[in-house]
XYZ file of C-alpha atoms in Angstrom:
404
model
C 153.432 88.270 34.502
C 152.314 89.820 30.868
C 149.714 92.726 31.913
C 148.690 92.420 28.461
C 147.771 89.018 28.777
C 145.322 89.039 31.738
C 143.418 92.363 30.637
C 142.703 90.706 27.871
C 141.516 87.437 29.560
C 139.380 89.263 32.395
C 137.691 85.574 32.425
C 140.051 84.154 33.691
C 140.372 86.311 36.552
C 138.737 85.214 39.765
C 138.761 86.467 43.519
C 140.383 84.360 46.078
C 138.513 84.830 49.297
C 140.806 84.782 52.672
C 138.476 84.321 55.216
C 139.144 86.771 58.069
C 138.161 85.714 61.904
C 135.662 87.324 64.559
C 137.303 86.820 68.201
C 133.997 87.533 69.288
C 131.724 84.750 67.495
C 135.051 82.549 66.102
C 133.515 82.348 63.008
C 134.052 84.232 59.718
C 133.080 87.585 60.066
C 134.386 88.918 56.173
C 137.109 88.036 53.413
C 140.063 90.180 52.157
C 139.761 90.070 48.796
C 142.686 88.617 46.744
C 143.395 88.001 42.924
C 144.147 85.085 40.821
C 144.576 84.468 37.022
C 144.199 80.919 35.632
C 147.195 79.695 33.656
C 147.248 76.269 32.010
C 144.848 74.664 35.139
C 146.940 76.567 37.261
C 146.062 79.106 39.849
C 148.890 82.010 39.423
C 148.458 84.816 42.453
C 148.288 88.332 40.771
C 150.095 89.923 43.526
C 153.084 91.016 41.276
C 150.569 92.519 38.634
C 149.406 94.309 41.332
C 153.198 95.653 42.979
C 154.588 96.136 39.985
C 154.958 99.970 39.209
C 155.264 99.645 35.352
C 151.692 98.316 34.944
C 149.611 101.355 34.552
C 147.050 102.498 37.148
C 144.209 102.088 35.080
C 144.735 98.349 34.081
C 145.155 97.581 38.440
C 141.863 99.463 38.856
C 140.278 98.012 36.077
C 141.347 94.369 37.644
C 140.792 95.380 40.924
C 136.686 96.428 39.917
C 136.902 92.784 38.175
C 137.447 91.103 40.938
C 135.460 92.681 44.178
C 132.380 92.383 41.705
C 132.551 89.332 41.226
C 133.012 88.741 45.450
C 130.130 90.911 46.069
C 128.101 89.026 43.752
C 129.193 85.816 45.795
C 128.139 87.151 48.655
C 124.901 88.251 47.778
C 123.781 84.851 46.124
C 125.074 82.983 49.165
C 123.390 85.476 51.407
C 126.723 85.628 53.069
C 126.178 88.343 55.549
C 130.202 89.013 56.116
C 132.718 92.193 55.074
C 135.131 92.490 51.973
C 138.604 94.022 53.151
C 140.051 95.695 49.577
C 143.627 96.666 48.858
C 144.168 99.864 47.322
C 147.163 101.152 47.388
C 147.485 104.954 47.280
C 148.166 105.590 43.548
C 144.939 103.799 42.691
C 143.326 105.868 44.925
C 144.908 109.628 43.910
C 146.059 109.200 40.551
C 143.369 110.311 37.937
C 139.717 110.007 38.981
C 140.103 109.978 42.748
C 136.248 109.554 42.670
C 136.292 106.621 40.831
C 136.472 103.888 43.405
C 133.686 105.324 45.436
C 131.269 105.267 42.281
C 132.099 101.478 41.745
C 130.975 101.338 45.629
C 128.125 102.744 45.260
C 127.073 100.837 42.297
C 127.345 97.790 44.544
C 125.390 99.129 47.089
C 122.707 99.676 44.214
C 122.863 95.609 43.673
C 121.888 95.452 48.020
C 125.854 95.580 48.937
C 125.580 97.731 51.435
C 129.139 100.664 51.858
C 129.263 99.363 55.548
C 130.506 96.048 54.514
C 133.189 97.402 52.206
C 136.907 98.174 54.318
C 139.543 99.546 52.428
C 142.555 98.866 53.156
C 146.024 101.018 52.838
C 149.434 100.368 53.672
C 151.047 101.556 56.612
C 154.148 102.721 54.112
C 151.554 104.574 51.644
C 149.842 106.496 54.330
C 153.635 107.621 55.775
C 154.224 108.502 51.854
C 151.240 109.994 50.480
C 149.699 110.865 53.760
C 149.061 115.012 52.191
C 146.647 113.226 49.383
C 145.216 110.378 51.000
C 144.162 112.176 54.291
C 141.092 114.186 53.149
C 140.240 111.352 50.493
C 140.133 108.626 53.019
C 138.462 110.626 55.626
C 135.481 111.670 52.928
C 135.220 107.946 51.958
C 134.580 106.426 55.821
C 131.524 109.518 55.849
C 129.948 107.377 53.650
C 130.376 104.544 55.976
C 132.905 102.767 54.238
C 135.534 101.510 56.951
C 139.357 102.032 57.126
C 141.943 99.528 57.525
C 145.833 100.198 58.342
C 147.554 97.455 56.529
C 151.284 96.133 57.161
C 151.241 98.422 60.508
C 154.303 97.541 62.915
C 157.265 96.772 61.128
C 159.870 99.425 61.111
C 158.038 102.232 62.748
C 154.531 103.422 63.320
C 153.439 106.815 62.061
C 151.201 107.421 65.161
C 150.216 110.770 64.488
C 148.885 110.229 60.962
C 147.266 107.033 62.129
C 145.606 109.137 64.586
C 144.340 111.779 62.400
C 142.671 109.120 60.469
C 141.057 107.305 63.165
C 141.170 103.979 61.161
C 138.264 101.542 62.141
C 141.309 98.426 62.016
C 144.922 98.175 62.674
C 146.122 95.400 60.915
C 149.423 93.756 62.631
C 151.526 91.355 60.622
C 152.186 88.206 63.549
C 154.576 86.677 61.756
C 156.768 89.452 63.375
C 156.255 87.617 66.376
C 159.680 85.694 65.082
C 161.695 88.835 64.820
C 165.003 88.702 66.525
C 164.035 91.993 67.766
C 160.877 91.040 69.474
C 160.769 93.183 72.686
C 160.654 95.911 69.875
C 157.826 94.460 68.339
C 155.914 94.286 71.787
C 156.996 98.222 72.324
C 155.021 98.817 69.208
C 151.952 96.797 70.119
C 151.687 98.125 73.643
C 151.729 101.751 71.476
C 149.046 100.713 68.987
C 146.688 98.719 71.777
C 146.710 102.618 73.488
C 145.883 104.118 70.296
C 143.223 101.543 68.950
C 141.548 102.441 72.499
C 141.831 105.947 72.363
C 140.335 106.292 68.684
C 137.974 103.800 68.728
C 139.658 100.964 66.888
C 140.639 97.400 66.432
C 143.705 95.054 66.070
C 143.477 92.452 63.362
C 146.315 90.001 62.904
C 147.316 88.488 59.840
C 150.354 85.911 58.295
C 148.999 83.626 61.755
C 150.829 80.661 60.337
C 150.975 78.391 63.785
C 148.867 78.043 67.043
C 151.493 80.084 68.488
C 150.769 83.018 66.958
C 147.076 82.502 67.165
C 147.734 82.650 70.921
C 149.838 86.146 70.676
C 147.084 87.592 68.777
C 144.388 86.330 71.157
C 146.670 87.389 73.988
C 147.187 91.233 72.662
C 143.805 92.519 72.158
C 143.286 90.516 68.608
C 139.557 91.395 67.422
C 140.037 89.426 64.324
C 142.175 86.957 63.288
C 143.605 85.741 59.570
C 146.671 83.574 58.135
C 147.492 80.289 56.189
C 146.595 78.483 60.144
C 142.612 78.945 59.712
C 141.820 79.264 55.977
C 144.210 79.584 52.437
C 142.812 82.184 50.435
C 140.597 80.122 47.950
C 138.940 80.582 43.955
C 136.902 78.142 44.433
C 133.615 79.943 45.663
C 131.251 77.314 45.080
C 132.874 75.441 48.012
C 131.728 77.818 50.432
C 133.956 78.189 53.617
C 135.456 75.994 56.129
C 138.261 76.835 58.572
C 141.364 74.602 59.122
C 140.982 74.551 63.090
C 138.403 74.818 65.370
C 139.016 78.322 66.507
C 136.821 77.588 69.656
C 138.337 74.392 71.269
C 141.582 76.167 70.108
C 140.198 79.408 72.295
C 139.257 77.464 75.067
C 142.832 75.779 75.609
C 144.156 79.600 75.347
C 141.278 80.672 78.046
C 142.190 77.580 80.449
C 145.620 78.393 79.937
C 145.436 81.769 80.905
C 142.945 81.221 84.245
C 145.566 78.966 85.231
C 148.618 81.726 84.879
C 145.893 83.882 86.656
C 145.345 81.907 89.560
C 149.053 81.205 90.222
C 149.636 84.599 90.325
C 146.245 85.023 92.747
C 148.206 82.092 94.953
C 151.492 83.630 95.243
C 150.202 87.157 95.793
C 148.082 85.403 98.716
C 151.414 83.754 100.305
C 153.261 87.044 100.016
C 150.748 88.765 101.452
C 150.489 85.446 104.738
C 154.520 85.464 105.222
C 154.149 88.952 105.732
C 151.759 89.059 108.449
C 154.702 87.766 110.601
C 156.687 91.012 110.298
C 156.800 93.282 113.599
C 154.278 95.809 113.809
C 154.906 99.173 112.352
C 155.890 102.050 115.009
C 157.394 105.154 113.616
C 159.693 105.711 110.621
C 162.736 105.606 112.609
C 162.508 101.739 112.874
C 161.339 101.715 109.036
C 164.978 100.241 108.291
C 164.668 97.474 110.997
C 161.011 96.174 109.352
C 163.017 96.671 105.924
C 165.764 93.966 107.234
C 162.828 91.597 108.631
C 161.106 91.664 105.639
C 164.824 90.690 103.682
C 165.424 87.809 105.902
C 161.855 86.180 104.242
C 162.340 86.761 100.912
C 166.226 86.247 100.749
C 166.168 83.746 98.041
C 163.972 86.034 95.718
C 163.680 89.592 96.016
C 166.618 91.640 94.937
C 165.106 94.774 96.229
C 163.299 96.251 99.362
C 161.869 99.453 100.625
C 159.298 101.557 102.323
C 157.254 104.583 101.862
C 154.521 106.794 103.183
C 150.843 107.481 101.249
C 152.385 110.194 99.803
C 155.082 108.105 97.852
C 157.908 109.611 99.866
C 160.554 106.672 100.771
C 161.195 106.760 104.324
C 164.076 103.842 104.305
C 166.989 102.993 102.484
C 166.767 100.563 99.831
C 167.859 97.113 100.921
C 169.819 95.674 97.567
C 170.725 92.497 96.448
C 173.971 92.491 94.376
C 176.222 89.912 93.283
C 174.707 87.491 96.387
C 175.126 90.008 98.985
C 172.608 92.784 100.653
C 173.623 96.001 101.283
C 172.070 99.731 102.153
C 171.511 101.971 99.475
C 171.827 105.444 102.145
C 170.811 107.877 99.223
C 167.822 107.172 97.887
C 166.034 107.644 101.578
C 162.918 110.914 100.972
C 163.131 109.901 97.187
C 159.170 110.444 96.038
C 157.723 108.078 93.525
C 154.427 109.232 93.216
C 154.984 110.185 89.398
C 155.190 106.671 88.804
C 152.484 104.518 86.731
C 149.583 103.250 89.089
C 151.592 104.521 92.516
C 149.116 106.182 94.022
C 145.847 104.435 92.868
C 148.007 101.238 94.530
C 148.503 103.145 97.742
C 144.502 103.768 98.362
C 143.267 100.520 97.055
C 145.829 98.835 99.422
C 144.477 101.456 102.385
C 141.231 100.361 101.389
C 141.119 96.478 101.256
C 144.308 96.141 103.354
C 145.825 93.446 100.995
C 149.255 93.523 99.043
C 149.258 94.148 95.473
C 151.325 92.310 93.207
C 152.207 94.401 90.110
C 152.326 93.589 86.609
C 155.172 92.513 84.956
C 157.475 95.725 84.301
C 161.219 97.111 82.917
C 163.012 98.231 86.169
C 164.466 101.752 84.997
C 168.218 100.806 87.017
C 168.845 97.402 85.870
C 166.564 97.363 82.343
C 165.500 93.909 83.599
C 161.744 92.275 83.529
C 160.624 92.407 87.651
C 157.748 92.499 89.254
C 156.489 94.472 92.627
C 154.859 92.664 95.516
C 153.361 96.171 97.811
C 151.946 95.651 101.070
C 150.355 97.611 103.860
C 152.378 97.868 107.001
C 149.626 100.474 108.419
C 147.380 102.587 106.974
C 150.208 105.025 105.888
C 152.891 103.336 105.347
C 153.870 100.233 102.611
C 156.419 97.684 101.858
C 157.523 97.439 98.093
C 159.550 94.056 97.385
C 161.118 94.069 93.524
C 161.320 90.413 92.947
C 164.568 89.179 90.784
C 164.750 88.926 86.841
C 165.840 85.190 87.488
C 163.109 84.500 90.005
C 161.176 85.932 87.682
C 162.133 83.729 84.780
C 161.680 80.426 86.910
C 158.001 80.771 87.410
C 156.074 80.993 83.894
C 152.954 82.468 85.703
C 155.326 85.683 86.943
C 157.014 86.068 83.631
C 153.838 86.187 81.656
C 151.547 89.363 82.005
């Protein structure tokens, strides 16, 4: 694409307008704002103008201010109350005038644009390169109210601690990396950056949703906004105002009914657990904690591969009973193990005191075997409980165990 050529046919520049989704209201809460340069009737995307690194700063910034005035304008004679994301990416931002882009802001503000509405948004890969320069200059923009998107966050690695000290108001997640080969990876990452996004106050946004599938992932992992060829195409044509491709509600209820379905299952089978065990003997002493072990086996023989008991404390007081290769034997060794330390162990142990119920857990990698299992706990007194480690295969059979 000949840089020449569009600066000096600015005209022929427009904005293409992506809508971007609220999960709260499932309408269009803002746009990212993309470029396009007409070419013989033809829209051409300016997205190589942009990445190429021979084009000088100053022409990209001069494009860039082309195009978000002309959005803001949009907005403001449409009385469009929604956000503009912006790319910048970090040489736009540092080299030369780094005060430059908040001047342009503030000159929209002056036409009733106000900085609130304006995100910026940075690569993922900048702020891991440039993260010395762009740390103070992106903190001293968001004083002004200006928010702070992570773009193209999740891929390779996540730079958690520079993410942190930036306290981003998004965290923009690519879903088409919900097709990675290397998808339990993926997931690792997102369980990392839901615990961050709580911790400092932000939220996920999830763009490239190409198929109702991924709609679902994002809605399923903490998605506050949604974006991708599936609702809207990024689109020149302005004066056509905005229409989505799907109704995101009807497509949120089938997810919600979905999910209270999975739900109740799991509310169903935790409640027959819980009945079949009612049967056992009663608890006496921990020298017949091995005998209410081998009860316990003989009932759920088909689909637990593990069994065991301890006190409140967390300190097992039986051997395991394990499942292996079709056969049960007595794992000796592991008898006054504690596993208090572990996740959720303890606040299990008083809520199952309390309300005298068995717990079942949520879906978990078992540290021996590196498999997916769950944990059914139950209450064989006030001090002592039952854990039952249900099998990867069982597991696998039943959609509403398999699926957190």
């Amino acid at each position: 694409m000949d840089a020449l050529q569009i600066m000096d046919h600015l005209d022929r520049v427009r904005p293409a307008l992506q809508p971007i989704v609220s999960a709260i209201t499932h309408q269009v809460a803002g746009f990212e704002v993309l470029g396009r340069y007409e070419e013989d009737g033809n829209w051409q995307s300016l997205k190589d103008f942009f990445l190429d690194t021979e084009i000088p700063v100053e022409f990209k910034n001069e494009v860039d201010a082309h195009l978000l005035s002309q959005a803001v304008d949009h907005l403001l004679a449409t009385e469009n109350p929604g956000f503009l994301s912006v790319n910048r990416s970090a040489s736009q931002l540092i080299e030369g005038d780094d005060e430059a882009f908040l001047r342009f802001l503030t000159e929209q503000e002056k036409k009733g644009f106000a900085l609130n509405r304006f995100i910026l948004e940075v690569t993922e890969h900048d702020i891991e390169e440039e993260f010395e320069s762009l740390n103070h200059l992106l903190r001293y923009y968001k004083t002004y109210g200006i928010r702070l998107a992570i773009d193209h966050i999740g891929g390779a690695s996540s730079n958690i601690d520079r993410i942190r000290a930036l306290r981003p108001d998004i965290l923009k997640i690519d879903a088409s990396l919900t097709r990675s080969t290397n998808l339990e990876n993926f997931q690792d990452i997102l369980h990392t950056l839901s615990v961050l996004a709580r911790r400092i106050g932000a939220v996920l946004a999830y763009e490239m949703i190409e198929d109702a599938n991924q709609l679902y992932f994002a809605w399923k992992n903490n998605g506050h906004y949604y974006q991708g060829f599936y609702l809207a195409k990024p689109s020149c044509q302005l004066e056509l105002g905005v229409t989505l491709d799907v109704t995101l509600s009807s497509q949120i209820q089938t997810f919600v009914s979905r999910e209270k379905e999975l739900i109740l299952q799991r509310i169903q089978f935790t409640e027959q657990c819980h009945h079949r065990l009612k049967k056992l003997s009663k608890w006496r002493d921990e020298g017949h904690a091995d005998d209410l072990a081998e009860e316990a086996k003989t009932i759920f023989d088909g689909h637990a591969f593990r069994l065991y008991i301890c006190d409140a404390s967390g300190r097992q007081v039986s051997a395991n009973l394990r499942k292996k290769q079709g056969s049960w034997m007595r794992e000796e060794q592991v008898r006054g193990s504690n596993w208090a330390f572990r996740p959720y162990f303890l606040e299990n142990m008083m809520r199952m005191q309390r309300t005298q119920h068995g717990r079942l857990s949520d879906l978990y990698a078992d540290i021996e075997t590196r498999e997916f299992v769950r944990t059914f706990s139950y209450p064989l007194s006030n001090d002592y409980f039952l854990f039952i480690d249900f099998s990867y295969d069982f597991i696998t059979e039943n959609d509403f165990l398999f699926m957190n």
